[in-house]
Amino acid sequence: MSYVIAIRAALICFPILLLLLFLPYIIREYHKYGSVYWYRGLILFSFLLYLMAAYFLVILPLPTMEEVLALDTPRTRLIPFAFVTDFIKESGFVFTNFSTYFKAFTSASFYVPVFNIFLFIPFGIYLHYYFEWDLKKTVIASFFLSLFFELTQLSGLYFIYPRGYRLFDVDDLLLNTFGGFLGYFLGSFFMKFLPSREEIDQKSFILSNKVSILRRGLAYIFDFLLVSIFCGILRSKYPFIWYILYFGGLPILLKGQTLMEKFFHLKIVHEKKEYTPWYSYGYRYLLMNGELVFLPFILLWLYRYFLEFFGNWYSLGLLFLIGGIFLYYFIIFLKVLFSKKLLYEKISQTKIINTLAKIPDK
């Protein structure tokens, strides 16, 4: 029953963790690989789900403070391989008597140690298959993860409780570490059927050549925020000057890149010329902001200015205008999604390209 509680808690909490880590993960992927490959995400987030479930299996169910205060059981057991003695004593196992086998192998003295081994097998598989750790590193990592779990129990959930409510058992360290050891070799089996880490990286790199709308959007948003924070710190009365210098001047110094475009491995180039004229960067961003930002606001301002001509139909007119603006942005989204040029790109004759020239180092 406690296993079900822990797994259920992990499944409930995991979406929250996913929301918290999703944006940092995407930023990291675009910076390192230039793309977000779904298969890598599946591996990494399933690994996080596994770790969360393993952690909850260690700490749940949580007892009440009164239950912990009433405990008089030992806090530690430091005798190695005591689980073997427990199995012989408690299971009633007799090697020469086959009738004792079923009862023995379904008893807690058998399945609890086996569970401790199986708990860490996925850990060894992940470390070997995706992270490409050798056997030594995998075994050491398995030991220290198990030690973290045991100290969590010994400390009473980091001293929230007055004492540990579960046993610190040296056998758990041995069995968990052995589970990681077995997982390492099972990882070799999975590597025969699943894409290798090198193949995953290669696929990510290939996908980076098609610059996604999200990658472009993140670069622009973070650039805009960077300038806005800078203007806020300086308390500038003329922030538009800094925006012009940043989007029009900085790419001249960085050869077609803003700071965030450099971070995301993007570059502005001229479509028809081997070199990009210096004025193309500011021209591109001026047209882009005009098409994507200023035009809808100009329409709203004009509507307000000519409001008196609409009479009693101004609400309906505003509704149509807002609907038209949403349709306008939806069309822009579809164009970018299907790699169609926007108006500002056609006029400025510029495009944004991927600058990753090789598979990044791990």
XYZ file of C-alpha atoms in Angstrom:
362
model
C 0.000 0.000 0.000
C 2.850 2.409 0.815
C 4.284 1.776 -2.675
C 0.998 2.845 -4.255
C 0.878 6.000 -2.117
C 4.420 6.972 -3.111
C 3.921 6.388 -6.832
C 0.609 8.258 -6.777
C 2.249 11.196 -4.998
C 5.032 11.250 -7.607
C 2.511 11.276 -10.472
C 0.603 14.140 -8.828
C 3.700 16.259 -8.079
C 5.534 15.590 -11.338
C 3.443 17.988 -13.496
C 4.334 20.792 -11.064
C 8.030 19.965 -11.408
C 7.575 19.757 -15.173
C 6.110 23.259 -15.288
C 8.953 24.645 -13.171
C 11.689 23.040 -15.265
C 10.140 23.250 -18.732
C 11.370 26.756 -19.635
C 14.906 26.279 -18.184
C 15.094 22.957 -20.032
C 14.085 24.517 -23.360
C 16.577 27.368 -22.898
C 19.337 24.903 -22.102
C 18.492 22.722 -25.134
C 18.436 25.648 -27.549
C 21.725 26.934 -26.153
C 23.516 23.596 -26.317
C 21.902 21.852 -29.294
C 19.895 24.492 -31.135
C 16.724 22.394 -30.943
C 14.412 20.579 -28.545
C 14.348 16.902 -29.526
C 11.355 15.104 -28.018
C 13.255 11.845 -27.462
C 15.875 13.518 -25.254
C 13.118 15.226 -23.296
C 11.361 11.894 -22.804
C 14.533 10.355 -21.379
C 15.430 13.229 -19.057
C 11.950 13.877 -17.695
C 11.262 10.168 -17.219
C 14.528 10.064 -15.259
C 13.261 12.893 -13.049
C 9.957 11.084 -12.574
C 11.835 7.943 -11.538
C 13.978 9.876 -9.018
C 10.893 11.566 -7.585
C 9.087 8.249 -7.226
C 12.165 6.669 -5.586
C 12.402 9.563 -3.127
C 8.730 9.342 -2.207
C 9.088 5.596 -1.714
C 11.747 6.388 0.888
C 9.853 9.050 2.853
C 6.167 8.129 2.455
C 3.811 7.621 4.114
C 4.601 10.412 6.554
C 3.726 9.604 10.177
C 2.267 12.072 12.655
C 4.542 13.727 15.179
C 2.840 11.769 17.985
C 3.551 8.461 16.236
C 7.236 9.322 15.906
C 7.519 10.421 19.540
C 6.040 7.089 20.604
C 8.576 5.044 18.635
C 11.081 2.990 20.633
C 12.474 0.941 17.715
C 16.200 1.012 16.795
C 17.266 3.873 14.560
C 20.172 2.121 12.867
C 21.320 -1.337 11.878
C 24.987 -1.423 10.951
C 25.540 -5.181 10.586
C 26.164 -6.074 6.914
C 24.107 -8.874 5.311
C 21.711 -9.066 8.246
C 18.942 -9.468 5.679
C 20.220 -13.019 5.009
C 19.820 -13.930 8.680
C 16.378 -12.301 8.741
C 15.305 -14.338 5.736
C 16.397 -17.633 7.287
C 14.760 -16.833 10.618
C 11.506 -15.230 9.500
C 10.608 -16.932 6.240
C 10.731 -20.529 7.415
C 12.813 -21.366 4.350
C 14.291 -24.879 4.270
C 16.427 -25.628 1.245
C 15.564 -29.325 1.191
C 11.834 -28.758 1.722
C 10.149 -27.451 -1.430
C 6.905 -26.815 0.420
C 8.578 -23.879 2.212
C 9.628 -22.128 -1.000
C 6.401 -20.275 -1.868
C 5.874 -18.931 1.645
C 9.539 -17.940 1.930
C 9.750 -16.107 -1.388
C 6.525 -14.189 -0.757
C 7.528 -13.067 2.728
C 8.649 -9.503 3.534
C 12.096 -10.769 4.515
C 12.585 -11.747 0.854
C 10.752 -9.169 -1.236
C 11.956 -6.103 0.729
C 15.665 -6.778 -0.017
C 14.773 -7.658 -3.605
C 12.816 -4.402 -3.889
C 15.869 -2.481 -2.675
C 17.839 -3.984 -5.541
C 15.166 -3.306 -8.165
C 14.706 0.259 -6.913
C 18.172 1.222 -8.183
C 18.314 -0.825 -11.386
C 16.716 2.028 -13.429
C 19.285 4.422 -11.962
C 22.139 2.328 -13.324
C 20.393 1.979 -16.697
C 19.938 5.738 -17.105
C 23.510 6.524 -16.050
C 25.005 4.025 -18.477
C 22.635 4.452 -21.431
C 22.113 8.222 -21.637
C 24.804 9.810 -19.469
C 27.406 7.278 -20.676
C 28.976 6.794 -17.257
C 31.384 3.924 -16.758
C 30.845 1.168 -14.207
C 32.941 2.836 -11.496
C 31.073 6.138 -11.675
C 27.713 4.353 -11.786
C 28.456 2.286 -8.679
C 29.772 5.325 -6.764
C 26.739 7.411 -7.748
C 24.400 4.580 -6.723
C 26.089 4.353 -3.329
C 25.841 8.093 -2.648
C 22.221 8.303 -3.777
C 21.414 5.423 -1.440
C 23.364 7.147 1.344
C 21.321 10.311 0.754
C 18.117 8.298 1.127
C 19.345 6.595 4.287
C 20.468 9.884 5.858
C 17.073 11.352 4.979
C 15.519 8.569 7.039
C 18.075 8.783 9.862
C 17.639 12.564 10.221
C 13.875 12.287 10.548
C 13.314 14.006 7.194
C 16.058 16.611 7.778
C 15.171 17.043 11.467
C 11.534 17.905 10.849
C 10.779 14.941 13.110
C 12.497 14.512 16.502
C 13.987 11.175 15.368
C 14.137 8.924 12.354
C 10.869 7.138 11.676
C 12.517 4.547 9.446
C 15.575 2.381 9.970
C 19.013 3.408 8.707
C 20.168 0.034 7.403
C 23.629 -0.640 5.993
C 22.114 -3.504 4.016
C 20.019 -0.977 2.083
C 23.248 0.729 1.033
C 24.681 -2.579 -0.186
C 21.522 -3.715 -1.967
C 20.833 -0.346 -3.603
C 24.415 -0.097 -4.829
C 24.184 -3.632 -6.197
C 20.991 -2.602 -7.996
C 22.858 0.265 -9.688
C 25.602 -2.230 -10.595
C 23.072 -4.551 -12.266
C 21.420 -1.577 -13.981
C 24.721 -0.678 -15.615
C 24.848 -4.024 -17.423
C 21.159 -3.886 -18.301
C 21.904 -0.491 -19.828
C 24.225 -2.232 -22.275
C 21.281 -4.389 -23.353
C 19.048 -1.376 -23.984
C 21.807 0.313 -25.976
C 21.479 -2.438 -28.596
C 17.905 -1.422 -29.416
C 17.641 2.286 -28.590
C 19.339 5.289 -30.250
C 22.762 6.009 -28.802
C 23.608 9.311 -27.128
C 25.652 10.261 -30.172
C 22.686 9.573 -32.457
C 20.411 11.642 -30.212
C 22.875 14.544 -30.315
C 23.236 14.199 -34.077
C 19.467 14.331 -34.532
C 19.260 17.410 -32.301
C 21.961 19.098 -34.341
C 20.184 18.328 -37.623
C 16.940 19.778 -36.237
C 18.780 22.965 -35.230
C 19.224 23.932 -38.883
C 15.519 24.713 -39.033
C 15.211 27.708 -36.730
C 11.971 27.263 -34.804
C 9.530 30.030 -33.952
C 10.072 29.324 -30.246
C 13.843 29.672 -30.561
C 13.526 32.982 -32.395
C 10.854 34.177 -29.998
C 12.869 33.384 -26.880
C 15.911 35.197 -28.254
C 13.855 38.302 -28.993
C 11.953 38.258 -25.673
C 15.139 37.888 -23.619
C 16.860 40.591 -25.662
C 13.913 42.910 -25.023
C 13.918 42.093 -21.305
C 17.674 42.655 -21.127
C 17.392 46.158 -22.563
C 14.344 46.909 -20.417
C 16.182 45.903 -17.226
C 19.182 47.985 -18.288
C 16.961 51.018 -18.896
C 15.281 50.442 -15.544
C 18.618 50.360 -13.738
C 19.730 53.575 -15.457
C 16.269 55.114 -15.034
C 16.609 56.336 -18.579
C 14.183 59.025 -19.732
C 14.713 58.004 -23.355
C 14.664 54.202 -23.378
C 13.985 54.054 -27.119
C 17.578 55.242 -27.712
C 18.928 52.171 -25.914
C 16.599 49.887 -27.877
C 17.876 51.404 -31.123
C 21.499 51.043 -30.029
C 20.960 47.468 -28.875
C 19.001 46.101 -31.838
C 20.555 48.335 -34.496
C 24.093 48.922 -33.251
C 25.113 45.838 -31.296
C 24.629 43.421 -34.241
C 27.137 45.523 -36.187
C 29.764 44.858 -33.516
C 28.803 41.181 -33.105
C 28.541 40.537 -36.852
C 24.809 39.992 -37.083
C 23.959 38.926 -33.555
C 22.459 40.368 -30.408
C 23.553 38.920 -27.059
C 20.645 36.488 -26.896
C 20.964 35.525 -30.553
C 24.568 34.658 -29.818
C 23.430 32.618 -26.809
C 20.877 30.732 -28.923
C 23.292 30.358 -31.872
C 21.354 32.583 -34.260
C 22.554 35.127 -36.795
C 20.980 37.675 -39.137
C 22.232 37.526 -42.727
C 21.293 39.147 -46.021
C 19.473 36.848 -48.411
C 21.022 38.064 -51.646
C 24.424 39.424 -50.651
C 27.464 37.561 -49.373
C 27.870 40.227 -46.720
C 25.188 41.912 -44.638
C 25.107 45.737 -44.890
C 25.470 47.416 -41.512
C 22.099 49.151 -41.752
C 20.228 45.868 -42.374
C 20.061 44.932 -38.676
C 18.340 48.080 -37.469
C 16.164 48.138 -40.574
C 15.061 44.551 -39.944
C 14.180 45.158 -36.289
C 12.383 48.426 -37.083
C 10.216 46.675 -39.669
C 9.729 43.639 -37.420
C 8.492 45.713 -34.498
C 6.294 47.671 -36.879
C 4.690 44.507 -38.247
C 4.462 42.497 -35.029
C 4.031 45.132 -32.308
C 3.223 48.666 -33.472
C 0.696 47.997 -36.253
C -2.060 46.563 -33.964
C -1.564 49.446 -31.502
C -1.716 51.965 -34.320
C -5.004 50.458 -35.491
C -6.422 50.628 -31.959
C -5.293 54.254 -31.657
C -6.850 55.157 -34.995
C -10.077 53.442 -33.964
C -10.175 55.504 -30.780
C -9.400 58.669 -32.718
C -12.240 58.086 -35.205
C -14.601 56.791 -32.523
C -17.050 59.632 -33.046
C -17.757 58.454 -36.600
C -18.975 55.049 -35.423
C -21.825 56.311 -33.319
C -23.724 53.495 -31.630
C -21.747 50.871 -33.549
C -18.450 51.514 -31.787
C -18.676 48.327 -29.621
C -19.309 46.131 -32.634
C -16.520 47.860 -34.532
C -14.119 47.311 -31.647
C -15.101 43.655 -31.527
C -14.361 43.229 -35.222
C -11.071 45.095 -34.853
C -9.889 42.892 -31.958
C -10.958 39.793 -33.884
C -9.023 41.058 -36.891
C -5.906 41.588 -34.780
C -6.117 38.045 -33.389
C -6.554 36.728 -36.939
C -3.579 38.826 -38.026
C -1.329 37.278 -35.372
C -2.663 33.808 -36.129
C -1.715 34.209 -39.798
C 1.757 35.388 -38.757
C 2.089 32.356 -36.490
C 1.128 30.002 -39.327
C 3.600 31.663 -41.681
C 6.463 31.241 -39.224
C 5.355 27.710 -38.370
C 5.501 26.709 -42.037
C 8.732 28.644 -42.673
C 7.045 31.340 -44.766
C 8.637 34.775 -44.967
C 6.997 37.613 -43.108
C 6.612 41.059 -44.600
C 9.519 42.592 -42.673
C 11.826 39.813 -43.890
C 10.817 40.339 -47.501
C 11.325 44.097 -47.319
C 14.644 43.972 -45.422
C 15.823 40.949 -47.460
C 17.263 39.384 -44.314
C 16.808 36.052 -42.614
C 17.885 34.422 -39.377
C 20.062 31.316 -39.548
C 21.513 28.678 -37.238
C 25.218 29.080 -36.418
C 25.948 25.715 -34.805
C 28.614 24.225 -37.035
C 29.249 21.004 -35.114
C 27.798 18.706 -32.513
C 28.394 20.413 -29.137
C 30.565 18.690 -26.587
C 28.697 16.820 -23.880
